[in-house]
Short mmCIF file of N, CA and C in Angstrom, two decimals:
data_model
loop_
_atom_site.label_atom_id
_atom_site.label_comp_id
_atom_site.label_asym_id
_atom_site.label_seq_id
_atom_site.Cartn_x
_atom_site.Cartn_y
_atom_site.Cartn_z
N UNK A 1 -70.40 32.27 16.03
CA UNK A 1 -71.47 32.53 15.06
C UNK A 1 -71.70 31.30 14.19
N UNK A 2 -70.49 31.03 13.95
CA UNK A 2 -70.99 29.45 12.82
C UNK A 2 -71.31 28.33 13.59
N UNK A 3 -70.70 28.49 14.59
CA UNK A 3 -71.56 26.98 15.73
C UNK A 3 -73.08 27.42 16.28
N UNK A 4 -73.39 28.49 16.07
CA UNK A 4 -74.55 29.10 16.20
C UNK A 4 -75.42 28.00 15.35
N UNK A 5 -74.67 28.99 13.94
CA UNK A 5 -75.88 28.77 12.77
C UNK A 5 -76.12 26.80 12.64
N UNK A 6 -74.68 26.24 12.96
CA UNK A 6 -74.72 24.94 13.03
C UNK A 6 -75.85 23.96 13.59
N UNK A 7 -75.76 24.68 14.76
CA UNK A 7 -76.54 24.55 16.16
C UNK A 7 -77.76 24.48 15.81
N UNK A 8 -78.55 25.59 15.29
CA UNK A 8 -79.58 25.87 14.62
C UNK A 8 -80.08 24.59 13.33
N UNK A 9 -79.36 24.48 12.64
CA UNK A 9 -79.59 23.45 11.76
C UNK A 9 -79.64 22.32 12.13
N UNK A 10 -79.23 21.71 13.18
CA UNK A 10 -79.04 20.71 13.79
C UNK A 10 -81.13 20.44 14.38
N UNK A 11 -81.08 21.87 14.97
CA UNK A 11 -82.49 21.79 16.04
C UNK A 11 -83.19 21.94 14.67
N UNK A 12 -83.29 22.44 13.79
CA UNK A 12 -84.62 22.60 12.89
C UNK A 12 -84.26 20.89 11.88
N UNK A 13 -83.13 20.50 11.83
CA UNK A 13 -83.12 19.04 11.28
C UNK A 13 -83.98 17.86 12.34
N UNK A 14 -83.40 18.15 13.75
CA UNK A 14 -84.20 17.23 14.57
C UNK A 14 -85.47 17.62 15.07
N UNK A 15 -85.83 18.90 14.45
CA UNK A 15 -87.56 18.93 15.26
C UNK A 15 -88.52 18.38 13.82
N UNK A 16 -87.64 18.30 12.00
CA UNK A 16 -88.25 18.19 10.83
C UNK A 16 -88.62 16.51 11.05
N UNK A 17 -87.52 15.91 11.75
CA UNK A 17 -87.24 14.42 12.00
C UNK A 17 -88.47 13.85 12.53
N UNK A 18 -88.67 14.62 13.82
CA UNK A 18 -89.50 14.66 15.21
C UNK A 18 -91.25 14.51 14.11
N UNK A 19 -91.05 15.65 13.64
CA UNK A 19 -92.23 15.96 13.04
C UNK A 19 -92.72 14.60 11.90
N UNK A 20 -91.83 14.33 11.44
CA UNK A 20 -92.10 13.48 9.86
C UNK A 20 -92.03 11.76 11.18
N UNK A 21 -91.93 11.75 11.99
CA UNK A 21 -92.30 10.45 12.76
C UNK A 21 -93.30 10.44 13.59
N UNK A 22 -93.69 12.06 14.05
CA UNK A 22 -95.48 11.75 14.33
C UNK A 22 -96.14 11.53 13.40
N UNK A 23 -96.23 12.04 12.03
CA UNK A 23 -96.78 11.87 10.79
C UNK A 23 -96.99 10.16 10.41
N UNK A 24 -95.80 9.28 10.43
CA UNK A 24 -95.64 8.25 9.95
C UNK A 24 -96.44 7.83 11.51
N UNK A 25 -96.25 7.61 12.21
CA UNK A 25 -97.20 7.27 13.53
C UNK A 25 -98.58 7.22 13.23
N UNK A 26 -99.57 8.44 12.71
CA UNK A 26 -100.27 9.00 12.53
C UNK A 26 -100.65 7.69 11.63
N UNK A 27 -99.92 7.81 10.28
CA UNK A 27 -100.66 7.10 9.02
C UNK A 27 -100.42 5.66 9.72
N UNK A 28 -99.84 5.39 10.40
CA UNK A 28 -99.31 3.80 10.82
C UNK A 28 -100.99 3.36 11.60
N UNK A 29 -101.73 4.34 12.26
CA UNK A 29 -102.44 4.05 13.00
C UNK A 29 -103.83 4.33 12.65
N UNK A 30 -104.16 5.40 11.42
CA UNK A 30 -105.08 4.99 10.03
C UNK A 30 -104.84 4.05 9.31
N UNK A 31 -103.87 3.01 9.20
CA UNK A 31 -103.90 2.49 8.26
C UNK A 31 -104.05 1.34 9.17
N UNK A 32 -103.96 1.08 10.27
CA UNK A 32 -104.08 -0.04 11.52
C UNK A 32 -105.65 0.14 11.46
N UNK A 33 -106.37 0.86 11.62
CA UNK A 33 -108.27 1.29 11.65
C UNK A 33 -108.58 0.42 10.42
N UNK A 34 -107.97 0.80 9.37
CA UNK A 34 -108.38 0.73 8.25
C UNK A 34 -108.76 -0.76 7.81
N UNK A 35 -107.21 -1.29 8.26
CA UNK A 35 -107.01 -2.71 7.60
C UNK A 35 -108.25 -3.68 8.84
N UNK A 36 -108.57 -3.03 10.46
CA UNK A 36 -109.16 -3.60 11.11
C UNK A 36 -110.55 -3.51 10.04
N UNK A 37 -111.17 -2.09 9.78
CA UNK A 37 -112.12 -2.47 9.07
C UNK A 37 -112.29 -3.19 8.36
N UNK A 38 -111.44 -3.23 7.27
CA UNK A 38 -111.41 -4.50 6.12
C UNK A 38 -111.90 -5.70 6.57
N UNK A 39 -111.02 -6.21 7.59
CA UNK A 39 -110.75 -7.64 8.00
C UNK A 39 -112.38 -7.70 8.93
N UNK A 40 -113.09 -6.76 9.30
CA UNK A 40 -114.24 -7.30 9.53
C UNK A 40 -115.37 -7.24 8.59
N UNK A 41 -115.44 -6.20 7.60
CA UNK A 41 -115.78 -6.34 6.40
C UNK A 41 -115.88 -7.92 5.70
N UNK A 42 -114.45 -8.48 5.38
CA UNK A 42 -114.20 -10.09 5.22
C UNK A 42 -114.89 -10.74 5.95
N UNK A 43 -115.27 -10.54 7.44
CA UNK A 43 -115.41 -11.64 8.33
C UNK A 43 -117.19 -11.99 7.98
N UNK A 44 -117.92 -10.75 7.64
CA UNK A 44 -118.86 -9.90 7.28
C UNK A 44 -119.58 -10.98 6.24
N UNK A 45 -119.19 -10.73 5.29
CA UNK A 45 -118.79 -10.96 3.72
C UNK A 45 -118.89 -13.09 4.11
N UNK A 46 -117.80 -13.53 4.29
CA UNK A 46 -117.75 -14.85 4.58
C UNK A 46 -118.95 -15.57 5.33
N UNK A 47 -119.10 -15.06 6.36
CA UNK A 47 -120.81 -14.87 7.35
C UNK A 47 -121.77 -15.22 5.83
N UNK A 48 -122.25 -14.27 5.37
CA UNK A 48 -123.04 -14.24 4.49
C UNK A 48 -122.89 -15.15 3.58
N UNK A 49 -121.90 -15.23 3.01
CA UNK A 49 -121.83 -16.15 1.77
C UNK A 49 -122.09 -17.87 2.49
N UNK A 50 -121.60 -17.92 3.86
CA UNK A 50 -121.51 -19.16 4.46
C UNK A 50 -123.09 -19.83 4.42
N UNK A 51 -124.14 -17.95 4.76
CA UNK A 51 -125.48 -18.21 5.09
C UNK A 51 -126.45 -18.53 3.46
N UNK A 52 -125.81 -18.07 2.53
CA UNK A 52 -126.73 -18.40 1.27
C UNK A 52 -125.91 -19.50 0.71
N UNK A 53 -124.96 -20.19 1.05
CA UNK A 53 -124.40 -21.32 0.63
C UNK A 53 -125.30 -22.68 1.05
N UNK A 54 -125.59 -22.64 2.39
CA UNK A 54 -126.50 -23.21 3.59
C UNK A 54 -128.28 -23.09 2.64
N UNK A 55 -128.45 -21.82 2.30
CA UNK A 55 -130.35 -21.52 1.90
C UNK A 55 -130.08 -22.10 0.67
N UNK A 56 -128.81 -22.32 0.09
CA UNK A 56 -128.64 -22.88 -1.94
C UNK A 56 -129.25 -24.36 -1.32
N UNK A 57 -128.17 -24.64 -0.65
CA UNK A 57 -128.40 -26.21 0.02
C UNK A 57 -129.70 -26.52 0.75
N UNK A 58 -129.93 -25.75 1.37
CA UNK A 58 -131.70 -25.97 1.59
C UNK A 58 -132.50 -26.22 0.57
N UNK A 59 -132.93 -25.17 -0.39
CA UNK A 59 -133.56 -25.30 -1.34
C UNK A 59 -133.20 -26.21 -2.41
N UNK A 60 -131.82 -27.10 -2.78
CA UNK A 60 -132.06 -27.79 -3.55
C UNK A 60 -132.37 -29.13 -2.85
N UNK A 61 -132.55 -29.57 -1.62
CA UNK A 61 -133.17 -30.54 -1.13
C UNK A 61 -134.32 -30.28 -0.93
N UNK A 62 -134.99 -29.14 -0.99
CA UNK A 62 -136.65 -28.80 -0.88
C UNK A 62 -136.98 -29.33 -2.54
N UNK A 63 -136.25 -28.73 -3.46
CA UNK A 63 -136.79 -28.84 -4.55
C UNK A 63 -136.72 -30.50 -5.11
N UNK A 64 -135.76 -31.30 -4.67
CA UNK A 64 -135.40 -32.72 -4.86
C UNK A 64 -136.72 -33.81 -4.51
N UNK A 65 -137.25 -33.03 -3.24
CA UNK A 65 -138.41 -33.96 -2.69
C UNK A 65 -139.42 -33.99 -3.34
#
C-alpha cells in the first residue's frame, strides 16, 4: 500500500514535470516568433530611416544649388 501511494506520487510528480516542460517549450517558441518579429520590425525601421536619411541628403543639395 505505501509503495502504492509512493508509486503514485512519483507518476503525478513526473507527468507535473512532463507538463511544466511542454509549457516552457511552448513559451520558448512564442517568444522565438516574437523576438523574429522584432528583429524584422528593426530591419523595417533601419530601411526607412536609411531611405529619409538619403531624401534629407537629396534635398539639401537641391536646396544648395
Amino acid at each position: 500500500e505505501s509503495q502504492k501511494g509512493k508509486a503514485a506520487e512519483v507518476l503525478n510528480g513526473s507527468r507535473e514535470q512532463i507538463d511544466g516542460q511542454k509549457e516552457l517549450a511552448k513559451t520558448m517558441e512564442s517568444l522565438d516568433r516574437e523576438i523574429t518579429e522584432i528583429n524584422e520590425a528593426a530591419r523595417g525601421l533601419l530601411t526607412g530611416i536609411k531611405d529619409i536619411t538619403e531624401q534629407a541628403s537629396n534635398l539639401r543639395s537641391l536646396s544648395e544649388a
